[in-house]
């Protein structure tokens, strides 16, 4: 694409003189070049290097910019913005603030002798070079105001001389502080270990990207959660289960020899938000990943990630001893099986000394597990834990289990795992999905949180939007994550939040974790849409500190990803913050759940009863009939409420006390039930569905005013995706209202538009080749 002349003209003359949009490489260099040319009056790149930076007359700068812009139009086919840079978009800052930052970045004092120090230095040079136009020169001593000092007391005598208490920071914490050295003001990014200094560096660059003051810094950061892990549901054939961003980024075929540069950028992005682990393969695992051929490939990825503090983990198939070990059984109490796993662990750790451990989906949705041998989940987890323990590895054993035994599916994980509390080895975490069913747009928190005080419970969020519109719906998941983390389990009285279960503070655990099912694929923008990147970002930031505000995180992300211009930031953040509730309204309002299309999970199908198992059918969950709608989980129903602490259970059991957002999750409610508004349930249901569509219309409207603030490439894609979202929101609303009306037999409340098509029409829709699902 040609360098767009109109954009240059618009940009020249605005306060964002240097915000000319181009690709990561060509664009950054071009911008830096233009800017430096403008402010130094140089005539060539060589000239720039020779001349000192000094302010030049504005007119001169503008003339130069215009001449160059014309030249660019004629000759330079540059890449469009494509979202590849994610939030690590180090484009030249052109506001007043940049000059202040330059005075705080006159020297760089760091060491680059270890791999992590080397990548830290590279990130600083890249970040400062991009944001400020040039990186400060490296130096051994502080000789002027404005030095940036980075490292640990062990890596830098200058830092050792600051006498900061780094021990209390632990392995990953850091301090960013304005200090004085030899009478000169400096910024120190200090940690106890190298990785902390890398995290601190990313934090410091974030301050610059978001144009925060760095005059008097005093920041101390220590992660609240120990294991902050992405779960890739990537298959070895390159498909991604529930992936909407292209194929798997792991090119298993070309590994271990070809280590794509993208792996390094993946590691940078993760390290920048504190993610320190990645499970490379699908929890519906094949055994092949444990064969020597694949372990070599895994080791190559581990080598790329190591300098960034990221450990690799693998999902393992419980029956692997049979499939690749040629044993007759996978019984966890069988000594041969135990030996096989011990040998396998030894083999892995020879190749990958810092291997993280295993993630296991067992006896769930057809996966093998210890129950195949009449053993418990604890027997299975402990056998693997014993194999990993000598090497320091952990087992993340999933609690996502349910079977077609007729019991309310929402109760099954608790029933299975609660009695096993205290039976797991010290290096086992139980990984629990945020709600009791399956990543629905809204669920109550899982009753397991708070119910297993003797066992570390790990949070599992789904970053990929399996149930929230795939790649094209703009749904920022920050409010969903925050809603779950701030839910009060009440197990030790008020304030016993899910966040405190996860960070270990409630029951005094030091082994803690949070997992997110990744939304990453080979799409150039990584996540299938620009706004989906925000969900990766917010996951990492909340895993580091579950008490952070999702709004603050959204604002940071918008500033880093798009622009600091407040005329863009405020409305876009507002739009993001309302987007999850909009999706709940047009998909599953008032506590409805699991009413999507069967298998592929695309679109609405509340009528569907085609699945073999009752607990896979939407009708099982919504139970709409002539009398009413909703799943009775009260004490007179399935009694799922009593899995919660008494105070919470009493609230959920009482229809007048249950929050209306969860009404139909816990109660089967007559259509004419009076809601808080004074309207009937039927009225409110239709109103919520309509509200959801209206909200998306408003989101489109908001976005239409953002044209011109950012590059046209990303602007246009977001605009198009919002149009898809509006179309599909309308479809959800109309199809659901048509079906529920067929059950209630009630007329539409006055003032609401009827569905655009008949129920029959919606029921006739079928979809082939839906992304993220296939019959592998
Ligand atoms: C990996 C849901 C998804 C499945 C997924 C499963 C799980 O059922 O639809 O694709 O399988 O959850 O979390 O194990």
mmCIF file of C-alpha atoms and ligand atoms in Angstrom, residues 233 241-242 244 282-285 361 364-365 367 398 400 402 409 433 437-439 460 462 466-467 517 594 596 599-601 616 772-773 776, ligand 1:
data_model
loop_
_atom_site.group_PDB
_atom_site.id
_atom_site.type_symbol
_atom_site.label_atom_id
_atom_site.label_comp_id
_atom_site.label_asym_id
_atom_site.label_seq_id
_atom_site.Cartn_x
_atom_site.Cartn_y
_atom_site.Cartn_z
ATOM 1 C CA UNK A 233 -5.509 -25.743 22.831
ATOM 2 C CA UNK A 241 -9.516 -26.149 19.231
ATOM 3 C CA UNK A 242 -11.741 -23.116 19.800
ATOM 4 C CA UNK A 244 -10.412 -18.092 15.883
ATOM 5 C CA UNK A 282 -4.376 -29.044 23.688
ATOM 6 C CA UNK A 283 -5.776 -30.530 26.888
ATOM 7 C CA UNK A 284 -7.472 -33.011 24.565
ATOM 8 C CA UNK A 285 -3.972 -34.328 24.156
ATOM 9 C CA UNK A 361 -7.737 -33.293 31.461
ATOM 10 C CA UNK A 364 -13.794 -35.631 31.015
ATOM 11 C CA UNK A 365 -15.453 -35.488 27.603
ATOM 12 C CA UNK A 367 -10.477 -38.358 27.802
ATOM 13 C CA UNK A 398 -8.297 -29.893 35.731
ATOM 14 C CA UNK A 400 -13.571 -29.697 34.434
ATOM 15 C CA UNK A 402 -18.805 -34.157 34.270
ATOM 16 C CA UNK A 409 -23.788 -30.778 35.439
ATOM 17 C CA UNK A 433 -12.885 -23.034 35.335
ATOM 18 C CA UNK A 437 -20.464 -25.028 33.610
ATOM 19 C CA UNK A 438 -18.204 -23.812 30.834
ATOM 20 C CA UNK A 439 -17.002 -20.257 30.195
ATOM 21 C CA UNK A 460 -8.899 -21.145 34.456
ATOM 22 C CA UNK A 462 -11.026 -18.648 28.596
ATOM 23 C CA UNK A 466 -15.708 -19.626 22.288
ATOM 24 C CA UNK A 467 -19.027 -18.475 23.734
ATOM 25 C CA UNK A 517 -7.000 -20.453 27.319
ATOM 26 C CA UNK A 594 -25.539 -22.837 27.196
ATOM 27 C CA UNK A 596 -25.607 -21.784 21.609
ATOM 28 C CA UNK A 599 -20.699 -28.560 18.868
ATOM 29 C CA UNK A 600 -19.433 -25.561 16.942
ATOM 30 C CA UNK A 601 -21.015 -23.152 19.440
ATOM 31 C CA UNK A 616 -25.115 -31.122 26.024
ATOM 32 C CA UNK A 772 -12.362 -23.688 16.048
ATOM 33 C CA UNK A 773 -14.335 -26.865 15.688
ATOM 34 C CA UNK A 776 -10.583 -34.389 14.696
HETATM 35 C C1 LIG B 1 -10.636 -28.577 25.036
HETATM 36 C C2 LIG B 1 -15.526 -27.114 26.258
HETATM 37 C C3 LIG B 1 -15.027 -26.856 24.863
HETATM 38 C C4 LIG B 1 -14.074 -27.940 24.415
HETATM 39 C C5 LIG B 1 -12.924 -27.988 25.420
HETATM 40 C C6 LIG B 1 -13.517 -28.276 26.801
HETATM 41 C C7 LIG B 1 -12.459 -28.283 27.876
HETATM 42 O O1 LIG B 1 -16.322 -28.232 26.290
HETATM 43 O O2 LIG B 1 -16.107 -26.765 23.984
HETATM 44 O O3 LIG B 1 -13.610 -27.633 23.133
HETATM 45 O O4 LIG B 1 -11.986 -28.963 25.066
HETATM 46 O O5 LIG B 1 -14.436 -27.267 27.121
HETATM 47 O O6 LIG B 1 -12.301 -27.263 28.510
HETATM 48 O O7 LIG B 1 -11.803 -29.286 28.077
#
